[in-house]
Short mmCIF file of C-alpha atoms in Angstrom, two decimals:
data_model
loop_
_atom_site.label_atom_id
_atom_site.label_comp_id
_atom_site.label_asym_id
_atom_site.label_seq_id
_atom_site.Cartn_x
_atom_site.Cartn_y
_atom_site.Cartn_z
CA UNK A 1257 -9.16 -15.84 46.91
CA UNK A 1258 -10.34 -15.52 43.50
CA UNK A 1259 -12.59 -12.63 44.20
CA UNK A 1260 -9.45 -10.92 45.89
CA UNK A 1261 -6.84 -11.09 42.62
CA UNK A 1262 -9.62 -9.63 41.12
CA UNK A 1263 -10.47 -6.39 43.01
CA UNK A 1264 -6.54 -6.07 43.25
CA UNK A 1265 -5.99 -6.75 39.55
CA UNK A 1266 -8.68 -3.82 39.35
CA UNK A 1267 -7.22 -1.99 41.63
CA UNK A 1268 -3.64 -1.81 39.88
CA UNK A 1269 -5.46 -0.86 36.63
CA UNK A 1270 -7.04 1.94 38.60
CA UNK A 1271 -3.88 3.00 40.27
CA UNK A 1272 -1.75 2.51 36.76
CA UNK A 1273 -3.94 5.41 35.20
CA UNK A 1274 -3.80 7.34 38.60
CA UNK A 1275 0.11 7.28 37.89
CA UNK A 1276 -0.74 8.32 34.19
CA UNK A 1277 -2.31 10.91 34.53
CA UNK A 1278 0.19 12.30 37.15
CA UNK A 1279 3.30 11.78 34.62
CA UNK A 1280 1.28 13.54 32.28
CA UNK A 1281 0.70 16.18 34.30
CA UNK A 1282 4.15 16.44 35.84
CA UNK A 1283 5.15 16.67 32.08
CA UNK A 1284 2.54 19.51 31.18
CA UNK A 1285 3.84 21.47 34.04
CA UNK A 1286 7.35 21.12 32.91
CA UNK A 1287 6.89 21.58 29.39
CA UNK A 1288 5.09 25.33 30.17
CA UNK A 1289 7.78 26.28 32.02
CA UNK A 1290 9.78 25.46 29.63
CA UNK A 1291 8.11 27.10 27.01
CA UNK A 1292 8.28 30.56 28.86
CA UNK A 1293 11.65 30.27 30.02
CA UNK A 1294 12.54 29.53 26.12
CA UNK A 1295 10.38 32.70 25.24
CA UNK A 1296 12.45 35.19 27.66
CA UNK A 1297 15.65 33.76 27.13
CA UNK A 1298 15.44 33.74 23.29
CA UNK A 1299 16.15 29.70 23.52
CA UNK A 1300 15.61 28.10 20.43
CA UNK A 1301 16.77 24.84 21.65
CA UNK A 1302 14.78 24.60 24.86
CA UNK A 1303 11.70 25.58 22.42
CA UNK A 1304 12.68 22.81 20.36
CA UNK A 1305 12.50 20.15 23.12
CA UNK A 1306 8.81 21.61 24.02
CA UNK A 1307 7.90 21.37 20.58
CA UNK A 1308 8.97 17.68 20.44
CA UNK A 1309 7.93 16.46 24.44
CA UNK A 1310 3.92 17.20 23.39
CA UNK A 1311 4.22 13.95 21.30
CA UNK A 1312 4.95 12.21 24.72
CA UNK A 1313 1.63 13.95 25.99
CA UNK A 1314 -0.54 13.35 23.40
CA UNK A 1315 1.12 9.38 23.31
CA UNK A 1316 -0.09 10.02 26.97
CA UNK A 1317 -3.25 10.56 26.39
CA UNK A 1318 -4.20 7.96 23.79
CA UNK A 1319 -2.79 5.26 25.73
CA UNK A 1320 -4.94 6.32 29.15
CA UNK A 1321 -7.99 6.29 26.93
CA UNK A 1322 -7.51 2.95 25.10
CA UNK A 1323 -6.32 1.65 29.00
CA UNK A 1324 -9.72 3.09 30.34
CA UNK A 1325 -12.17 1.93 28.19
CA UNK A 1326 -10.60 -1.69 28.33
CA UNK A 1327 -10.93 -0.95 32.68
CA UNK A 1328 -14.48 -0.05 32.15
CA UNK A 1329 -15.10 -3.16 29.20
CA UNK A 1330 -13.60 -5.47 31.84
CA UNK A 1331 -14.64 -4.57 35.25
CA UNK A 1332 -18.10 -3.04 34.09
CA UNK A 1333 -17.80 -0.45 36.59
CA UNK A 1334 -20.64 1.81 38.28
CA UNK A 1335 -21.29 4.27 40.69
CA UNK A 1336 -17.65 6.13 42.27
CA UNK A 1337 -15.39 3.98 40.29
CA UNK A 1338 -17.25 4.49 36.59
CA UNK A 1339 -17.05 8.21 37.69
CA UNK A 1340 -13.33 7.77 38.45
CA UNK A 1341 -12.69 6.69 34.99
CA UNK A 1342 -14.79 8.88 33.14
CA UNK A 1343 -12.61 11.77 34.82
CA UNK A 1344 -9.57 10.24 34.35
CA UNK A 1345 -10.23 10.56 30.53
CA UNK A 1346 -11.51 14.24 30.61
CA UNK A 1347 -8.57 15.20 32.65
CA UNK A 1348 -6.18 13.49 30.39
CA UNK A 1349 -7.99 15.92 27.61
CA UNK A 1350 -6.91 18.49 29.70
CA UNK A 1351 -3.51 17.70 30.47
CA UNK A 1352 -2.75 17.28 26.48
CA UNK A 1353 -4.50 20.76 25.62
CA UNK A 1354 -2.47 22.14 28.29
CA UNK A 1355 0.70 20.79 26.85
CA UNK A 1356 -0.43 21.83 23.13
CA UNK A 1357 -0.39 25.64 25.03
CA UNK A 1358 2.78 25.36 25.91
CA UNK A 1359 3.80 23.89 22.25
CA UNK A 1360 2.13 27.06 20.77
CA UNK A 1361 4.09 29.14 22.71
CA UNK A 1362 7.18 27.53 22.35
CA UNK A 1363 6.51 28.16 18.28
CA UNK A 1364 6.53 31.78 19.06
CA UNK A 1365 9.88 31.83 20.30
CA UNK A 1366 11.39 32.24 16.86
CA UNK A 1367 8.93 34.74 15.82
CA UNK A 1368 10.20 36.96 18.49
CA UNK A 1369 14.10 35.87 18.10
CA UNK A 1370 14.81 39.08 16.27
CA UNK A 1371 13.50 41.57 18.31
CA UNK A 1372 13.82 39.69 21.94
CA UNK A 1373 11.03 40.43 24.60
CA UNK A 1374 11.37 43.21 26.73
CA UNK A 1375 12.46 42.96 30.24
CA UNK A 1376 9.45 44.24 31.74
CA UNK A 1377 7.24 42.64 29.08
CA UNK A 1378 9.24 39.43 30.01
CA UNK A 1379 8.64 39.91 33.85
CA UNK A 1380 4.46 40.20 33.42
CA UNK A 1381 4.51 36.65 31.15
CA UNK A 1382 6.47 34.85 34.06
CA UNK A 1383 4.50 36.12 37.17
CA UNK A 1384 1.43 35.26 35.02
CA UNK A 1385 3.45 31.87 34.49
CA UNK A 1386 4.21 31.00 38.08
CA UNK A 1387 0.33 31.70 38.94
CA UNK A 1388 -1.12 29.63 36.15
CA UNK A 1389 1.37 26.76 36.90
CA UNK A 1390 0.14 26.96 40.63
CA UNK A 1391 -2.97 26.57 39.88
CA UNK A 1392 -1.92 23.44 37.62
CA UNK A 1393 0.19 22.05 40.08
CA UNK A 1394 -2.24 22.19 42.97
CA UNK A 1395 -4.76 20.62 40.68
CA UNK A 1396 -2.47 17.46 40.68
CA UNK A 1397 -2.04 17.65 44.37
CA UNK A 1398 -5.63 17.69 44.51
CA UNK A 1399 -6.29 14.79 42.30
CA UNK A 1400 -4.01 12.36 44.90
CA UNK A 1401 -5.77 14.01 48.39
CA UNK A 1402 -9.18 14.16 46.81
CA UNK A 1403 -9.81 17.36 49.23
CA UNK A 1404 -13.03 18.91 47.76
CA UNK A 1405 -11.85 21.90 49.52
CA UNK A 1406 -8.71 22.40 47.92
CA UNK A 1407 -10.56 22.05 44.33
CA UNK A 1408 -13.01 24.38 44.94
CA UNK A 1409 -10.38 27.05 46.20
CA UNK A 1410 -8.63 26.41 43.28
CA UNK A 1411 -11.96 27.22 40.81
CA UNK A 1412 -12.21 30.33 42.30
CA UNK A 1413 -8.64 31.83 42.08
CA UNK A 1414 -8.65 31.52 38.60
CA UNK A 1415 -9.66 34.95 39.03
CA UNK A 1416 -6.96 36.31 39.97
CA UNK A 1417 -4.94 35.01 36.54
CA UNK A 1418 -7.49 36.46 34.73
CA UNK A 1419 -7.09 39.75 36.01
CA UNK A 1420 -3.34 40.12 35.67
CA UNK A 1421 -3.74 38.79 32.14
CA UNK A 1422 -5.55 41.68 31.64
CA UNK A 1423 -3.47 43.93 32.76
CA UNK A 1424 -0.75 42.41 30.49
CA UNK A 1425 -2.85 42.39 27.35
CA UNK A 1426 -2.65 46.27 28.57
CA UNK A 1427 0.10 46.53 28.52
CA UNK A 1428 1.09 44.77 25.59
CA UNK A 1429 -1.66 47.19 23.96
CA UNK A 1430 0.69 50.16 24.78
CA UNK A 1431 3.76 48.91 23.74
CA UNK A 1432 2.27 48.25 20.00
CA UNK A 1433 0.98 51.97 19.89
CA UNK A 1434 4.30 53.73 20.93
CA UNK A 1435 6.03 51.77 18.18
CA UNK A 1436 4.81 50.19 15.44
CA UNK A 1437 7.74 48.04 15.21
CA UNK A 1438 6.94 46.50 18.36
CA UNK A 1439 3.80 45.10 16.26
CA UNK A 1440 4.81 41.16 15.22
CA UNK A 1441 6.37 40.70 18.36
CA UNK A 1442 3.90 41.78 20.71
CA UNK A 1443 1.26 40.50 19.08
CA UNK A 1444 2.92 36.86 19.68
CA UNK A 1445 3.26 37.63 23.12
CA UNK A 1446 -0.37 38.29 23.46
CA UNK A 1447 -0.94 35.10 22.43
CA UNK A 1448 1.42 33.89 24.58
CA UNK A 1449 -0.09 35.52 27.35
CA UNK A 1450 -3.57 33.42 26.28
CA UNK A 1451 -1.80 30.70 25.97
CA UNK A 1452 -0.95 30.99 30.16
CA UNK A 1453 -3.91 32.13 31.13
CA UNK A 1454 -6.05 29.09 29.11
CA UNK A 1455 -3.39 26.71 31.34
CA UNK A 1456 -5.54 28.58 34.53
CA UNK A 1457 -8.91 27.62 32.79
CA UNK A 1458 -7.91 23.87 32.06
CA UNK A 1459 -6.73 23.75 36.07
CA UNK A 1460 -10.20 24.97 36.44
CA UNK A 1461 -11.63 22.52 34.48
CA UNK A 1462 -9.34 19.42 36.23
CA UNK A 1463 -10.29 21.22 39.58
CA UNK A 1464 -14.78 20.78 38.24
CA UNK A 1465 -13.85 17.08 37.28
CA UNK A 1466 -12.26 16.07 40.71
CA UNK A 1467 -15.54 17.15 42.64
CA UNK A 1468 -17.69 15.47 39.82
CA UNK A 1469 -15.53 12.04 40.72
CA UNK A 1470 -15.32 12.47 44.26
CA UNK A 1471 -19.07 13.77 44.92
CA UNK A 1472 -21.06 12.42 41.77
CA UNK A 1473 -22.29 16.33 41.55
CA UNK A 1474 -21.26 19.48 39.45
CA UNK A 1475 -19.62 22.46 41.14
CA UNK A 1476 -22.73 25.34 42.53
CA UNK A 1477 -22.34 28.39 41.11
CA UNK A 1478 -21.09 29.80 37.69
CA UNK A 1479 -17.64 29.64 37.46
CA UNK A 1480 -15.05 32.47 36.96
CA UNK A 1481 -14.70 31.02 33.25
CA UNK A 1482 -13.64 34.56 31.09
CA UNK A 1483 -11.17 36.84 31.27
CA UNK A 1484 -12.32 40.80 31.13
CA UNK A 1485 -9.55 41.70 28.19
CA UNK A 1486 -12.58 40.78 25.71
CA UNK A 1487 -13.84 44.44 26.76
CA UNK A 1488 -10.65 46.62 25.96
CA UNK A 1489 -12.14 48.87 23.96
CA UNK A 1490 -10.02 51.52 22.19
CA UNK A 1491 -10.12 54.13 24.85
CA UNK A 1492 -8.57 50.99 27.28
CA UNK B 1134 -39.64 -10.10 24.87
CA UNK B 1135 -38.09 -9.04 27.62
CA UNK B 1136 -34.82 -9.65 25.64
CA UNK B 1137 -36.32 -7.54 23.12
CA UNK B 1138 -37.71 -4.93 24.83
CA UNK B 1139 -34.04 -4.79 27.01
CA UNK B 1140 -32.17 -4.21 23.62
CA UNK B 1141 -34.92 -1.49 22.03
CA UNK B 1142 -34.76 0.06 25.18
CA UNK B 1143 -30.53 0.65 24.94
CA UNK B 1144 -31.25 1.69 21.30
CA UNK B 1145 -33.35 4.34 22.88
CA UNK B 1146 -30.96 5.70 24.82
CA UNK B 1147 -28.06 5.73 22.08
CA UNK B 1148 -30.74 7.49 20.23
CA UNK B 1149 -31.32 10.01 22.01
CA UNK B 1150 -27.33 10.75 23.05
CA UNK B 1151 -27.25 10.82 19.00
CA UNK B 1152 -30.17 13.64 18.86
CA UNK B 1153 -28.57 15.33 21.51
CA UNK B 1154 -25.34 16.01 20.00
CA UNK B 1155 -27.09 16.88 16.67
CA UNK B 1156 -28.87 19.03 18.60
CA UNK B 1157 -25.30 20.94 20.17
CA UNK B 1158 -23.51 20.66 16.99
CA UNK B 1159 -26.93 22.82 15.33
CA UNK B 1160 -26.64 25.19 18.18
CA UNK B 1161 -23.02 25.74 18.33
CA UNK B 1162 -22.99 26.13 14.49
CA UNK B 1163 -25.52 29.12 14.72
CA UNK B 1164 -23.71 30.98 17.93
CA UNK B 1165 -20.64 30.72 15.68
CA UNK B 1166 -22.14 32.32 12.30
CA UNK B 1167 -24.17 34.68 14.61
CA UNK B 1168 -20.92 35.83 16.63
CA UNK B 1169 -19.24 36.46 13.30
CA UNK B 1170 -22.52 38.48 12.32
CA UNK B 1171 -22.38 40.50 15.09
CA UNK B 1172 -18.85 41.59 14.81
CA UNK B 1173 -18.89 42.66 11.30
CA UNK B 1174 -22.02 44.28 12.00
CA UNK B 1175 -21.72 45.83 15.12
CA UNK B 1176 -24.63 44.00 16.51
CA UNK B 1177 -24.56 43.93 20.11
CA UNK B 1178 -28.08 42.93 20.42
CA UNK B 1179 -27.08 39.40 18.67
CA UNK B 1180 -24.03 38.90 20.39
CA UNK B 1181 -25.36 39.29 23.70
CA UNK B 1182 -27.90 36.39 22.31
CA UNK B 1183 -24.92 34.35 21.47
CA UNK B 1184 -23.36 34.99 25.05
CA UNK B 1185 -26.74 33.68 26.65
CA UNK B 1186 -27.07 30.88 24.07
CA UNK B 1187 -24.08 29.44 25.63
CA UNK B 1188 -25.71 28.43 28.70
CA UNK B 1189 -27.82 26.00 27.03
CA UNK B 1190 -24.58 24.52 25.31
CA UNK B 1191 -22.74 24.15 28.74
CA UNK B 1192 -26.33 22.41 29.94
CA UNK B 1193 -26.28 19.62 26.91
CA UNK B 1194 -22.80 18.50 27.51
CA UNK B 1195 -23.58 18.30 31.36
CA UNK B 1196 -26.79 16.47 30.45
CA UNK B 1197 -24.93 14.23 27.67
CA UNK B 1198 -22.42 13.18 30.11
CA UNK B 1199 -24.63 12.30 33.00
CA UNK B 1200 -26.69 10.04 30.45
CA UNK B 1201 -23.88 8.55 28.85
CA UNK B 1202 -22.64 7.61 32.44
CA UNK B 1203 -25.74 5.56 33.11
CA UNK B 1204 -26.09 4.48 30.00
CA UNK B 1205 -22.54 2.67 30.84
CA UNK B 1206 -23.78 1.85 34.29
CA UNK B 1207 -27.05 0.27 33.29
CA UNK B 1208 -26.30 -1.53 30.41
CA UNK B 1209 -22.69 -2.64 31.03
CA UNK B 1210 -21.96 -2.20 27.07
CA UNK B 1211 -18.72 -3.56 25.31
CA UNK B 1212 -16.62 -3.10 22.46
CA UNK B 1213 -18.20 -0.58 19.72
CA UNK B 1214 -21.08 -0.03 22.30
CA UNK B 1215 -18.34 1.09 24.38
CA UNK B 1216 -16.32 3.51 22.02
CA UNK B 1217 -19.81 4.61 20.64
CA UNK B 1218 -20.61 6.71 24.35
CA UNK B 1219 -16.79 7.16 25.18
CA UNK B 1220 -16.69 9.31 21.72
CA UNK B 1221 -20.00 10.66 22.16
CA UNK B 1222 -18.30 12.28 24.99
CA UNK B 1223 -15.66 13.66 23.42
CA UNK B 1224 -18.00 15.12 20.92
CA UNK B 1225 -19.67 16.77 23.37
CA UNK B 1226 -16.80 17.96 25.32
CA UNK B 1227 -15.42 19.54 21.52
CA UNK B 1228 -19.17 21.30 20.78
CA UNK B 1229 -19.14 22.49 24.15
CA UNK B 1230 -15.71 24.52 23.37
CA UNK B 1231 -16.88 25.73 19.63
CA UNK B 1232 -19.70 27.25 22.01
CA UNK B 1233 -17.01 29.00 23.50
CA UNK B 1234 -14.82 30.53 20.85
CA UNK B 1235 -18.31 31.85 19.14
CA UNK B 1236 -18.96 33.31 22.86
CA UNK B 1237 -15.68 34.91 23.32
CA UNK B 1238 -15.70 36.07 19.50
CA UNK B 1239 -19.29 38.05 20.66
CA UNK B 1240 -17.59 39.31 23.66
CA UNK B 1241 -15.50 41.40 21.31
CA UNK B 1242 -18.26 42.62 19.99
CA UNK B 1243 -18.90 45.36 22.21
CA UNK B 1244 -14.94 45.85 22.81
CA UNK B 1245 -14.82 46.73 18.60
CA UNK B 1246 -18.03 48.98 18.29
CA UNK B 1247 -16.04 52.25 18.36
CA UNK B 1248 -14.09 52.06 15.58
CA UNK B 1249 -16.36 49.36 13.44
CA UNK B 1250 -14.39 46.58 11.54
CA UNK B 1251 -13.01 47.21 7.97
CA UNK B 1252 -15.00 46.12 4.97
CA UNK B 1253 -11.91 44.39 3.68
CA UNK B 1254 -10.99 42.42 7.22
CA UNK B 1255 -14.71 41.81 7.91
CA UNK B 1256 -14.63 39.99 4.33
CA UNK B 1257 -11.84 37.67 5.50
CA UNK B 1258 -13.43 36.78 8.96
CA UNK B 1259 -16.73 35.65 7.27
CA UNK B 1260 -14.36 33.95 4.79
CA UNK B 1261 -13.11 32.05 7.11
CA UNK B 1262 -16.01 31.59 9.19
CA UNK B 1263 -17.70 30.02 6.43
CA UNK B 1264 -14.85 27.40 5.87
CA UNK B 1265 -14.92 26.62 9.91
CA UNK B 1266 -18.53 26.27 9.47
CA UNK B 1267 -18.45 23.95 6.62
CA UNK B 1268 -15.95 21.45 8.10
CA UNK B 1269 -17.96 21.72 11.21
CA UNK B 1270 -21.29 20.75 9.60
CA UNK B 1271 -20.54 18.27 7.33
CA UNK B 1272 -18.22 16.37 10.59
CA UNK B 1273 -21.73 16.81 11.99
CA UNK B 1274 -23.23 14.81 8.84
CA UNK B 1275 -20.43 12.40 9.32
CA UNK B 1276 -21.51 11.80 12.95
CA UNK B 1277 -24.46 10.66 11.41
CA UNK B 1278 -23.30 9.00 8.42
CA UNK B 1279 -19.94 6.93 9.88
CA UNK B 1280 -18.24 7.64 6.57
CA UNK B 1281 -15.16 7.03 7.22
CA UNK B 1282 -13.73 8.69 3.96
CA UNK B 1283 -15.53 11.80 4.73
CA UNK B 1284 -13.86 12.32 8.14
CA UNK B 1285 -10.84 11.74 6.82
CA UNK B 1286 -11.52 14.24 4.28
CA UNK B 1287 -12.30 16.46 6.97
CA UNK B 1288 -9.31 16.00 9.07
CA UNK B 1289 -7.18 16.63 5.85
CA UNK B 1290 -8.83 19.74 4.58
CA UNK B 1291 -8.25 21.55 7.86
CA UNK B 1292 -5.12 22.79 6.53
CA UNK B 1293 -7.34 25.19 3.98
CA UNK B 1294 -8.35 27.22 7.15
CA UNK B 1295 -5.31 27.08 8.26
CA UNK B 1296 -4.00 28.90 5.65
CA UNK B 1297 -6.79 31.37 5.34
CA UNK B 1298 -6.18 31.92 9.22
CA UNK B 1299 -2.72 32.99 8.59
CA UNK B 1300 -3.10 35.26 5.73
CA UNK B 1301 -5.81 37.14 8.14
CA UNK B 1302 -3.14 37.25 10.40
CA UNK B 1303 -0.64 38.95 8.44
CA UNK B 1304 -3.37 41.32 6.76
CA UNK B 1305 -4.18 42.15 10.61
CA UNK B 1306 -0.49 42.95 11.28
CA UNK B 1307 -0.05 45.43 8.59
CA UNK B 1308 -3.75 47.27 9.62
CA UNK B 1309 -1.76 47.97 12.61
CA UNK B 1310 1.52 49.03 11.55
CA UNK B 1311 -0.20 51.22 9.23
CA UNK B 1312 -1.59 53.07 11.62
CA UNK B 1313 -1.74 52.67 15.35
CA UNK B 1314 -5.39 53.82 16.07
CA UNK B 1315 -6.04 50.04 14.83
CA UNK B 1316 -3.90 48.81 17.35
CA UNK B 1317 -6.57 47.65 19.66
CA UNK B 1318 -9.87 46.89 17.26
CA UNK B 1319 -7.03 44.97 15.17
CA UNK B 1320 -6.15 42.46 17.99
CA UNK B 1321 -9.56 41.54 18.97
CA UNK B 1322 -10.15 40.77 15.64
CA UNK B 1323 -6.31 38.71 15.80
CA UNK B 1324 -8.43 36.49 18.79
CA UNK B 1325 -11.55 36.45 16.81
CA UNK B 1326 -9.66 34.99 13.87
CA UNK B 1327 -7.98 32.46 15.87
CA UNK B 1328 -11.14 31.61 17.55
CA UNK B 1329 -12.83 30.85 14.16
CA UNK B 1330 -9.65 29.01 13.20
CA UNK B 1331 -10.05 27.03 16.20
CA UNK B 1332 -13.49 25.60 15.20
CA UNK B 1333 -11.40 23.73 12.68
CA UNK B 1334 -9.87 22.01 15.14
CA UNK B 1335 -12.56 20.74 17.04
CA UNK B 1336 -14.40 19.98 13.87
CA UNK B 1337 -10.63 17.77 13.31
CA UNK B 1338 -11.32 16.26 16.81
CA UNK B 1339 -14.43 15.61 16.32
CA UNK B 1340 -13.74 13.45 12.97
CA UNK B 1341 -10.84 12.12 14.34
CA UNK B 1342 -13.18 10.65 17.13
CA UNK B 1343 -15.80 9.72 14.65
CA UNK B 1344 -12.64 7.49 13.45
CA UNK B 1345 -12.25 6.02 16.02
CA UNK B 1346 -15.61 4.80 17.19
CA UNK B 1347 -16.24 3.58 14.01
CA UNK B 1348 -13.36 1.54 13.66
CA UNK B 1349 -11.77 0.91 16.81
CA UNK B 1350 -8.40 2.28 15.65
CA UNK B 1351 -7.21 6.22 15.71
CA UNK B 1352 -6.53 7.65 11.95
CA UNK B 1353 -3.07 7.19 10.49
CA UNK B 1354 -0.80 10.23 10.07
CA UNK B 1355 -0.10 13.32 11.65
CA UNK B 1356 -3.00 15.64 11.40
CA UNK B 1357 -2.09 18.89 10.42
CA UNK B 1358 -2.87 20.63 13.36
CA UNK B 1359 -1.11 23.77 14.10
CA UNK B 1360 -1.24 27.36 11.44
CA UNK B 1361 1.66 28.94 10.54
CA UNK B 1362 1.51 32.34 12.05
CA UNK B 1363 3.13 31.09 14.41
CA UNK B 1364 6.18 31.84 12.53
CA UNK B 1365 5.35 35.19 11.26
CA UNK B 1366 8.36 36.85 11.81
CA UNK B 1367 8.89 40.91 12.54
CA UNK B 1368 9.85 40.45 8.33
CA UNK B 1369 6.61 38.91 7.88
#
């Protein structure tokens, strides 16, 4: 009986930070799409509450840490489960970056407030949006099924955000030149546009730590880490 | 003696997860001041070094981890022990990134070589390099001291680059405006500056983790995380 309370005791610690890290990420999800909706629509206030949730996140994180190592102090794990919490704590690092990405662009919104985004301009940062918070939603899907699959499908499509960011940093490139007074703004929305795609890389990065827990082994093969707008040149 | 040679064999292994992140936070400091090198001197031939330097980065944390994971597993360690490998990871993880801001900053190297960077904007990137550099390697000397003080120090001072970062920014902005063939070599250099600035946030992690294996507890305080350019208005 004894040895029973125990492995369920453990258990419940293990599912607690499970449940964690999904709140977390349920709030990182929701606090990017926030962050662009508050960009497009010019909404101070909706930036605001961004600005403010990432204090839940990184509360978040520091409490799934400090929960962790007492797990692994008490239960002296090894093997899967040690694995398990060692990538619970890297994907909590994730999930807090993500949401300071989403902070940083809601700070942008009132750099932009005077000028507004342009429609089109507007439409490229929410498509890129909806793909990178895709990726970061199927990430948490993944973490509950565990499908090794699924993670390494989602690795590899971060290719595809990386070329339409691209193409927006473009884009955003030929706004600037036509006129200069487009300058401040779009060069906020460039970052912006980082921001998003970055949320794609740290889905990535969730999606490499799921197959470390589950398998004990790194993802083969290099991953699709960079994005080719490094190599605009000025003919691009 | 067994006892003994148990315990000297641990130290061993602390040891060595000690050299090893001396020996990432050495190599991520020289891809860094290389990368900025490279830019303001159109060197291709040294950024493509810093690009392939970065493998061996991505290797160390991968090896780092993997040790500090049996490390946990074999010797079941408590406490300090504990927090000592749980931060070492964290360092890692943080040198690992620094690796890749001086990567994507030599990316742009290539992207910039047409046009050349300005004498006056290449003096503020290496400006601010240097400060990134500095709170990196003296929160490298703290990993090896444990002053406490000094990473504090460190995790104050950040604000310094901060500043520096966002009177590049605005200097960057008015390159542009001025005239629009700068549009393009101007906002690598706007990433490139924000990579650099960047460093000083991992350098903050990284003493804010140093904190907290030393003494259990994470620093009091906000840290002063986030520049102002954020807020650089279309005025600004």
């Amino acid at each position: 009986m004894a040895s029973t309370h125990i492995l369920s005791a453990y258990d419940e610690e293990l599912q607690y930070l499970t449940r964690r890290i999904s709140e977390m990420g349920g709030l990182a999800e929701q606090m990017c799409l926030d962050a662009v909706r508050a960009l497009v629509n010019s909404d101070s206030a909706l930036a605001q509450k961004v600005i403010s949730d990432d204090v839940i996140l990184d509360n978040g994180e520091r409490e799934i840490q400090e929960k962790a190592i007492i797990t692994i102090a008490r239960r002296q794990p090894v093997a899967a489960d040690l694995r398990e919490i060692v990538g619970t704590l890297r994907i909590a690092a994730d999930l807090e970056r993500v949401g300071d990405l989403g902070k940083n662009t809601a700070k942008r919104v009132i750099a932009v407030q005077g000028t507004g985004v342009p429609r089109k301009l507007a439409r490229g940062l929410e498509h890129l949006s909806d793909l990178a918070l895709v990726q970061l939603k199927e990430v948490l899907d993944v973490y509950v099924s565990r499908s090794i699959e699924k993670a390494e499908a989602i690795r590899l499509r971060d290719e595809e955000i990386d070329a339409m960011y691209t193409s927006l940093f473009r884009e955003l490139l030929t706004y600037m030149m036509e006129d200069p007074r487009n300058i401040t703004t779009c060069t906020h929305l460039l970052f912006c546009a980082k921001n998003i795609e970055r949320i794609g890389d740290h889905a990535t990065n969730i999606a490499e730590t799921i197959y470390y827990m589950t398998t004990g082994a790194q993802p083969e093969g290099e991953r699709p880490k960079d994005d080719s707008s490094n190599m605009v040149g000025a003919a691009g």
